[in-house]
Amino acid sequence: MRLQGKVALVTGAAHRVGKVIALMLAQEGADIVVHYGASADAAQKTAREIEALGRRALLHQADMADWNQAAELGRRALAHFGKVDILINSASSFVPNDYFSTTEADFDKAFDVNVKGPFVLSQVIARAMMDDTGEGVRGNIINIVDEGAFFPWREYVAHGISKAALLALTRAQALNFGPKVRVNAICPGPILKPPDYTEEQWQALRKTNPLRALGTAEQVGEIVLFLLTGPQFINGDCIMLDGGRMWQHQ
């Protein structure tokens, strides 16, 4: 129970990667703030699974594209548990659009959810972490980016640009939140099939990957735990989880 006594806030914890991370943190002893956007039933299921592990769970709905709602999520988490030791920015907008079909609404949604939300939430949480009078690092923030941060996707233009901005935000946070708070990012490659992918498209990624494999959400969780419990000198970094796929784009 490496995280016994810790409190973690996980955005987008109702399903997919966010849920897996939340459950893995709970298995290690952390109490969890389960954020969700519209998936109330799925979020309640996640909370029940956390409580079945003997941990406390706080459910909170918030539109991460809304500045005030994102800030209120942080304030409520702090008021309820008295602290937040770990913040995982996992909630994401993933809407397909090519360059010329992207509308202002598409562009704004990508940046509001993927950049503004984590920015505002981290403002609230990091301030509390930095106010902690204890010695050493008092908090950890981990942002989930993806391959779009490193190379452009024709079908997800606004999304990719926003994830590149989230990676830049990670580095700015690491610079501004030290020495009390460490901030890092994780960049998963093909780990969960996108909703608009066919099974044939998904398996094609396996065949062309240098490892001839696909990743898993649990592996993302393993990297989260490594960043939280491993070497405490890692800061402002981004760990790739893609089987070497990135080098196919060089």
mmCIF file of C-alpha atoms in Angstrom:
data_model
loop_
_atom_site.group_PDB
_atom_site.id
_atom_site.type_symbol
_atom_site.label_atom_id
_atom_site.label_comp_id
_atom_site.label_asym_id
_atom_site.label_seq_id
_atom_site.Cartn_x
_atom_site.Cartn_y
_atom_site.Cartn_z
ATOM 1 C CA MET A 1 0.000 0.000 0.000
ATOM 2 C CA ARG A 2 2.512 2.559 -1.245
ATOM 3 C CA LEU A 3 -0.047 5.397 -1.281
ATOM 4 C CA GLN A 4 -1.636 4.787 2.111
ATOM 5 C CA GLY A 5 -2.989 8.076 3.487
ATOM 6 C CA LYS A 6 -2.788 9.898 0.156
ATOM 7 C CA VAL A 7 -5.661 11.603 -1.666
ATOM 8 C CA ALA A 8 -5.764 11.536 -5.470
ATOM 9 C CA LEU A 9 -8.001 13.540 -7.783
ATOM 10 C CA VAL A 10 -8.436 11.830 -11.157
ATOM 11 C CA THR A 11 -10.280 13.671 -13.909
ATOM 12 C CA GLY A 12 -12.185 11.575 -16.412
ATOM 13 C CA ALA A 13 -12.295 8.718 -13.894
ATOM 14 C CA ALA A 14 -15.626 7.298 -15.060
ATOM 15 C CA HIS A 15 -14.174 5.118 -17.785
ATOM 16 C CA ARG A 16 -11.220 4.113 -19.963
ATOM 17 C CA VAL A 17 -7.738 5.170 -18.832
ATOM 18 C CA GLY A 18 -8.936 7.498 -16.072
ATOM 19 C CA LYS A 19 -10.919 4.712 -14.403
ATOM 20 C CA VAL A 20 -8.033 2.275 -14.554
ATOM 21 C CA ILE A 21 -5.679 4.824 -12.989
ATOM 22 C CA ALA A 22 -8.187 5.638 -10.240
ATOM 23 C CA LEU A 23 -8.622 1.976 -9.317
ATOM 24 C CA MET A 24 -4.888 1.288 -9.351
ATOM 25 C CA LEU A 25 -4.262 4.248 -7.034
ATOM 26 C CA ALA A 26 -7.009 2.985 -4.717
ATOM 27 C CA GLN A 27 -5.437 -0.473 -4.681
ATOM 28 C CA GLU A 28 -2.266 1.202 -3.420
ATOM 29 C CA GLY A 29 -4.162 2.851 -0.545
ATOM 30 C CA ALA A 30 -5.212 6.256 -1.887
ATOM 31 C CA ASP A 31 -8.628 7.829 -1.411
ATOM 32 C CA ILE A 32 -9.994 9.073 -4.728
ATOM 33 C CA VAL A 33 -11.880 12.105 -6.004
ATOM 34 C CA VAL A 34 -13.752 10.670 -9.003
ATOM 35 C CA HIS A 35 -14.372 13.420 -11.527
ATOM 36 C CA TYR A 36 -16.725 12.880 -14.438
ATOM 37 C CA GLY A 37 -18.295 14.964 -17.161
ATOM 38 C CA ALA A 38 -21.511 13.374 -18.423
ATOM 39 C CA SER A 39 -21.051 9.698 -17.472
ATOM 40 C CA ALA A 40 -22.790 9.709 -14.084
ATOM 41 C CA ASP A 41 -23.685 5.999 -14.020
ATOM 42 C CA ALA A 42 -20.171 4.922 -14.992
ATOM 43 C CA ALA A 43 -18.668 7.282 -12.394
ATOM 44 C CA GLN A 44 -20.891 5.845 -9.665
ATOM 45 C CA LYS A 45 -19.720 2.353 -10.649
ATOM 46 C CA THR A 46 -16.098 3.492 -10.377
ATOM 47 C CA ALA A 47 -16.799 4.954 -6.923
ATOM 48 C CA ARG A 48 -18.400 1.715 -5.755
ATOM 49 C CA GLU A 49 -15.385 -0.270 -6.935
ATOM 50 C CA ILE A 50 -13.053 2.093 -5.060
ATOM 51 C CA GLU A 51 -15.111 1.743 -1.881
ATOM 52 C CA ALA A 52 -15.068 -2.051 -2.285
ATOM 53 C CA LEU A 53 -11.291 -1.776 -1.995
ATOM 54 C CA GLY A 54 -11.727 -0.136 1.399
ATOM 55 C CA ARG A 55 -10.943 3.383 0.201
ATOM 56 C CA ARG A 56 -13.041 6.560 0.278
ATOM 57 C CA ALA A 57 -14.445 8.014 -2.943
ATOM 58 C CA LEU A 58 -15.867 11.471 -3.634
ATOM 59 C CA LEU A 59 -17.920 11.905 -6.810
ATOM 60 C CA HIS A 60 -17.908 15.302 -8.502
ATOM 61 C CA GLN A 61 -19.345 16.308 -11.878
ATOM 62 C CA ALA A 62 -17.703 19.188 -13.729
ATOM 63 C CA ASP A 63 -17.391 20.432 -17.285
ATOM 64 C CA MET A 64 -13.619 20.769 -17.640
ATOM 65 C CA ALA A 65 -14.147 23.286 -20.442
ATOM 66 C CA ASP A 66 -15.672 25.690 -17.902
ATOM 67 C CA TRP A 67 -13.169 27.743 -15.887
ATOM 68 C CA ASN A 68 -15.399 28.066 -12.814
ATOM 69 C CA GLN A 69 -16.464 24.413 -12.763
ATOM 70 C CA ALA A 70 -12.875 23.214 -13.036
ATOM 71 C CA ALA A 71 -11.852 25.492 -10.166
ATOM 72 C CA GLU A 72 -14.818 24.350 -8.051
ATOM 73 C CA LEU A 73 -13.786 20.716 -8.553
ATOM 74 C CA GLY A 74 -10.441 21.509 -6.941
ATOM 75 C CA ARG A 75 -11.976 23.519 -4.121
ATOM 76 C CA ARG A 76 -14.508 20.803 -3.272
ATOM 77 C CA ALA A 77 -11.830 18.096 -3.244
ATOM 78 C CA LEU A 78 -9.732 20.142 -0.819
ATOM 79 C CA ALA A 79 -12.717 20.968 1.392
ATOM 80 C CA HIS A 80 -13.852 17.339 1.556
ATOM 81 C CA PHE A 81 -10.539 15.591 2.218
ATOM 82 C CA GLY A 82 -8.509 18.507 3.581
ATOM 83 C CA LYS A 83 -5.788 17.965 0.995
ATOM 84 C CA VAL A 84 -4.966 16.552 -2.428
ATOM 85 C CA ASP A 85 -1.587 14.839 -2.778
ATOM 86 C CA ILE A 86 -1.960 13.630 -6.368
ATOM 87 C CA LEU A 87 -3.668 15.193 -9.373
ATOM 88 C CA ILE A 88 -4.082 13.176 -12.568
ATOM 89 C CA ASN A 89 -5.347 15.237 -15.513
ATOM 90 C CA SER A 90 -6.805 12.438 -17.624
ATOM 91 C CA ALA A 91 -10.081 13.922 -18.942
ATOM 92 C CA SER A 92 -9.813 14.650 -22.639
ATOM 93 C CA SER A 93 -11.737 15.811 -25.680
ATOM 94 C CA PHE A 94 -11.067 13.582 -28.699
ATOM 95 C CA VAL A 95 -13.172 14.862 -31.591
ATOM 96 C CA PRO A 96 -12.120 14.092 -35.185
ATOM 97 C CA ASN A 97 -11.742 16.975 -37.611
ATOM 98 C CA ASP A 98 -9.309 17.733 -40.397
ATOM 99 C CA TYR A 99 -7.764 21.165 -40.844
ATOM 100 C CA PHE A 100 -10.414 22.603 -43.146
ATOM 101 C CA SER A 101 -13.463 21.130 -41.417
ATOM 102 C CA THR A 102 -12.433 22.418 -37.972
ATOM 103 C CA THR A 103 -14.866 25.014 -36.673
ATOM 104 C CA GLU A 104 -14.371 27.584 -33.949
ATOM 105 C CA ALA A 105 -16.450 25.401 -31.644
ATOM 106 C CA ASP A 106 -14.257 22.357 -32.417
ATOM 107 C CA PHE A 107 -11.100 24.348 -31.762
ATOM 108 C CA ASP A 108 -12.379 25.858 -28.533
ATOM 109 C CA LYS A 109 -13.605 22.532 -27.162
ATOM 110 C CA ALA A 110 -10.244 20.862 -27.737
ATOM 111 C CA PHE A 111 -8.317 23.632 -26.005
ATOM 112 C CA ASP A 112 -10.853 24.230 -23.243
ATOM 113 C CA VAL A 113 -10.990 20.582 -22.128
ATOM 114 C CA ASN A 114 -7.399 19.550 -22.848
ATOM 115 C CA VAL A 115 -5.568 22.710 -21.742
ATOM 116 C CA LYS A 116 -7.722 25.237 -19.914
ATOM 117 C CA GLY A 117 -9.312 22.689 -17.588
ATOM 118 C CA PRO A 118 -5.971 21.235 -16.402
ATOM 119 C CA PHE A 119 -4.539 24.753 -16.112
ATOM 120 C CA VAL A 120 -7.315 26.012 -13.826
ATOM 121 C CA LEU A 121 -7.610 22.848 -11.758
ATOM 122 C CA SER A 122 -3.852 22.775 -11.241
ATOM 123 C CA GLN A 123 -3.924 26.416 -10.130
ATOM 124 C CA VAL A 124 -6.209 25.481 -7.254
ATOM 125 C CA ILE A 125 -4.561 22.186 -6.307
ATOM 126 C CA ALA A 126 -0.926 23.254 -6.719
ATOM 127 C CA ARG A 127 -1.472 26.320 -4.542
ATOM 128 C CA ALA A 128 -2.637 24.069 -1.703
ATOM 129 C CA MET A 129 0.263 21.674 -2.277
ATOM 130 C CA MET A 130 2.757 24.548 -2.214
ATOM 131 C CA ASP A 131 1.247 25.906 1.013
ATOM 132 C CA ASP A 132 2.052 22.630 2.791
ATOM 133 C CA THR A 133 4.722 23.386 5.392
ATOM 134 C CA GLY A 134 6.222 19.906 5.355
ATOM 135 C CA GLU A 135 9.679 19.174 4.013
ATOM 136 C CA GLY A 136 10.397 17.980 0.489
ATOM 137 C CA VAL A 137 7.977 17.349 -2.354
ATOM 138 C CA ARG A 138 4.394 17.630 -1.099
ATOM 139 C CA GLY A 139 2.438 16.854 -4.255
ATOM 140 C CA ASN A 140 2.496 15.293 -7.703
ATOM 141 C CA ILE A 141 0.667 16.282 -10.874
ATOM 142 C CA ILE A 142 0.592 14.001 -13.911
ATOM 143 C CA ASN A 143 -0.883 15.086 -17.240
ATOM 144 C CA ILE A 144 -1.982 12.489 -19.806
ATOM 145 C CA VAL A 145 -1.017 13.659 -23.275
ATOM 146 C CA ASP A 146 -0.827 11.499 -26.415
ATOM 147 C CA GLU A 147 1.055 11.118 -29.672
ATOM 148 C CA GLY A 148 -0.667 14.167 -31.114
ATOM 149 C CA ALA A 149 1.622 16.249 -28.897
ATOM 150 C CA PHE A 150 4.620 15.134 -30.965
ATOM 151 C CA PHE A 151 3.403 14.731 -34.534
ATOM 152 C CA PRO A 152 0.322 15.979 -36.383
ATOM 153 C CA TRP A 153 -2.695 13.833 -37.199
ATOM 154 C CA ARG A 154 -4.604 14.863 -40.292
ATOM 155 C CA GLU A 155 -7.913 13.659 -38.807
ATOM 156 C CA TYR A 156 -7.482 15.239 -35.345
ATOM 157 C CA VAL A 157 -5.868 18.599 -35.980
ATOM 158 C CA ALA A 158 -7.267 20.654 -33.096
ATOM 159 C CA HIS A 159 -6.837 17.740 -30.694
ATOM 160 C CA GLY A 160 -3.175 17.297 -31.563
ATOM 161 C CA ILE A 161 -2.396 20.990 -31.222
ATOM 162 C CA SER A 162 -4.114 21.074 -27.823
ATOM 163 C CA LYS A 163 -2.129 18.071 -26.581
ATOM 164 C CA ALA A 164 1.097 19.778 -27.651
ATOM 165 C CA ALA A 165 -0.067 22.736 -25.559
ATOM 166 C CA LEU A 166 -0.740 20.386 -22.606
ATOM 167 C CA LEU A 167 2.832 19.131 -22.873
ATOM 168 C CA ALA A 168 4.065 22.735 -22.831
ATOM 169 C CA LEU A 169 1.826 23.337 -19.813
ATOM 170 C CA THR A 170 3.468 20.367 -18.052
ATOM 171 C CA ARG A 171 6.879 21.983 -18.404
ATOM 172 C CA ALA A 172 5.597 25.385 -17.295
ATOM 173 C CA GLN A 173 4.002 23.794 -14.234
ATOM 174 C CA ALA A 174 7.213 21.944 -13.340
ATOM 175 C CA LEU A 175 9.081 25.257 -13.478
ATOM 176 C CA ASN A 176 6.513 27.221 -11.463
ATOM 177 C CA PHE A 177 5.384 24.671 -8.857
ATOM 178 C CA GLY A 178 8.777 23.574 -7.522
ATOM 179 C CA PRO A 179 10.167 22.719 -5.077
ATOM 180 C CA LYS A 180 6.974 21.469 -3.411
ATOM 181 C CA VAL A 181 5.312 19.919 -6.464
ATOM 182 C CA ARG A 182 6.615 17.631 -9.204
ATOM 183 C CA VAL A 183 4.816 17.662 -12.574
ATOM 184 C CA ASN A 184 5.242 15.105 -15.342
ATOM 185 C CA ALA A 185 3.375 13.791 -18.363
ATOM 186 C CA ILE A 186 2.678 10.386 -19.853
ATOM 187 C CA CYS A 187 2.252 9.924 -23.594
ATOM 188 C CA PRO A 188 0.349 6.714 -24.378
ATOM 189 C CA GLY A 189 0.339 5.361 -27.907
ATOM 190 C CA PRO A 190 -2.120 2.655 -29.046
ATOM 191 C CA ILE A 191 -3.542 1.321 -25.791
ATOM 192 C CA LEU A 192 -7.353 1.526 -26.179
ATOM 193 C CA LYS A 193 -9.210 1.362 -29.481
ATOM 194 C CA PRO A 194 -10.676 4.760 -30.432
ATOM 195 C CA PRO A 195 -14.474 4.662 -30.823
ATOM 196 C CA ASP A 196 -14.267 5.468 -34.536
ATOM 197 C CA TYR A 197 -11.704 2.734 -35.333
ATOM 198 C CA THR A 198 -12.659 -0.600 -36.841
ATOM 199 C CA GLU A 199 -11.068 -3.739 -35.431
ATOM 200 C CA GLU A 200 -9.088 -4.057 -38.681
ATOM 201 C CA GLN A 201 -7.649 -0.560 -38.262
ATOM 202 C CA TRP A 202 -6.794 -1.298 -34.661
ATOM 203 C CA GLN A 203 -5.005 -4.554 -35.442
ATOM 204 C CA ALA A 204 -3.086 -2.812 -38.217
ATOM 205 C CA LEU A 205 -1.412 -0.718 -35.510
ATOM 206 C CA ARG A 206 -0.255 -3.920 -33.843
ATOM 207 C CA LYS A 207 1.247 -5.260 -37.060
ATOM 208 C CA THR A 208 3.194 -2.088 -37.789
ATOM 209 C CA ASN A 209 4.394 -1.423 -34.229
ATOM 210 C CA PRO A 210 8.100 -2.166 -33.698
ATOM 211 C CA LEU A 211 7.126 -4.503 -30.839
ATOM 212 C CA ARG A 212 4.219 -6.006 -32.829
ATOM 213 C CA ALA A 213 2.046 -5.292 -29.806
ATOM 214 C CA LEU A 214 -0.571 -2.930 -28.401
ATOM 215 C CA GLY A 215 -0.398 -1.376 -24.967
ATOM 216 C CA THR A 216 -2.922 -1.419 -22.131
ATOM 217 C CA ALA A 217 -4.491 1.119 -19.806
ATOM 218 C CA GLU A 218 -2.983 -0.832 -16.906
ATOM 219 C CA GLN A 219 0.476 -0.027 -18.268
ATOM 220 C CA VAL A 220 -0.397 3.672 -18.083
ATOM 221 C CA GLY A 221 -1.328 3.091 -14.448
ATOM 222 C CA GLU A 222 2.004 1.374 -13.849
ATOM 223 C CA ILE A 223 3.855 4.440 -15.129
ATOM 224 C CA VAL A 224 1.698 6.665 -12.906
ATOM 225 C CA LEU A 225 2.757 4.573 -9.904
ATOM 226 C CA PHE A 226 6.388 4.693 -11.010
ATOM 227 C CA LEU A 227 6.285 8.490 -11.194
ATOM 228 C CA LEU A 228 4.615 8.704 -7.788
ATOM 229 C CA THR A 229 6.757 6.188 -5.903
ATOM 230 C CA GLY A 230 9.988 5.981 -7.899
ATOM 231 C CA PRO A 231 12.880 8.460 -8.274
ATOM 232 C CA GLN A 232 11.795 11.823 -6.914
ATOM 233 C CA PHE A 233 14.173 13.725 -9.202
ATOM 234 C CA ILE A 234 11.991 13.261 -12.298
ATOM 235 C CA ASN A 235 10.294 16.570 -13.064
ATOM 236 C CA GLY A 236 8.946 18.218 -16.209
ATOM 237 C CA ASP A 237 9.422 15.024 -18.189
ATOM 238 C CA CYS A 238 7.185 13.023 -20.513
ATOM 239 C CA ILE A 239 7.324 9.230 -20.587
ATOM 240 C CA MET A 240 6.396 7.558 -23.867
ATOM 241 C CA LEU A 241 4.297 4.379 -23.810
ATOM 242 C CA ASP A 242 4.025 3.406 -27.465
ATOM 243 C CA GLY A 243 6.238 0.396 -28.158
ATOM 244 C CA GLY A 244 8.571 2.569 -30.223
ATOM 245 C CA ARG A 245 5.806 3.707 -32.571
ATOM 246 C CA MET A 246 6.988 7.320 -32.377
ATOM 247 C CA TRP A 247 10.142 6.518 -34.338
ATOM 248 C CA GLN A 248 8.084 5.360 -37.305
ATOM 249 C CA HIS A 249 7.185 9.025 -37.835
ATOM 250 C CA GLN A 250 10.761 10.277 -38.126
#
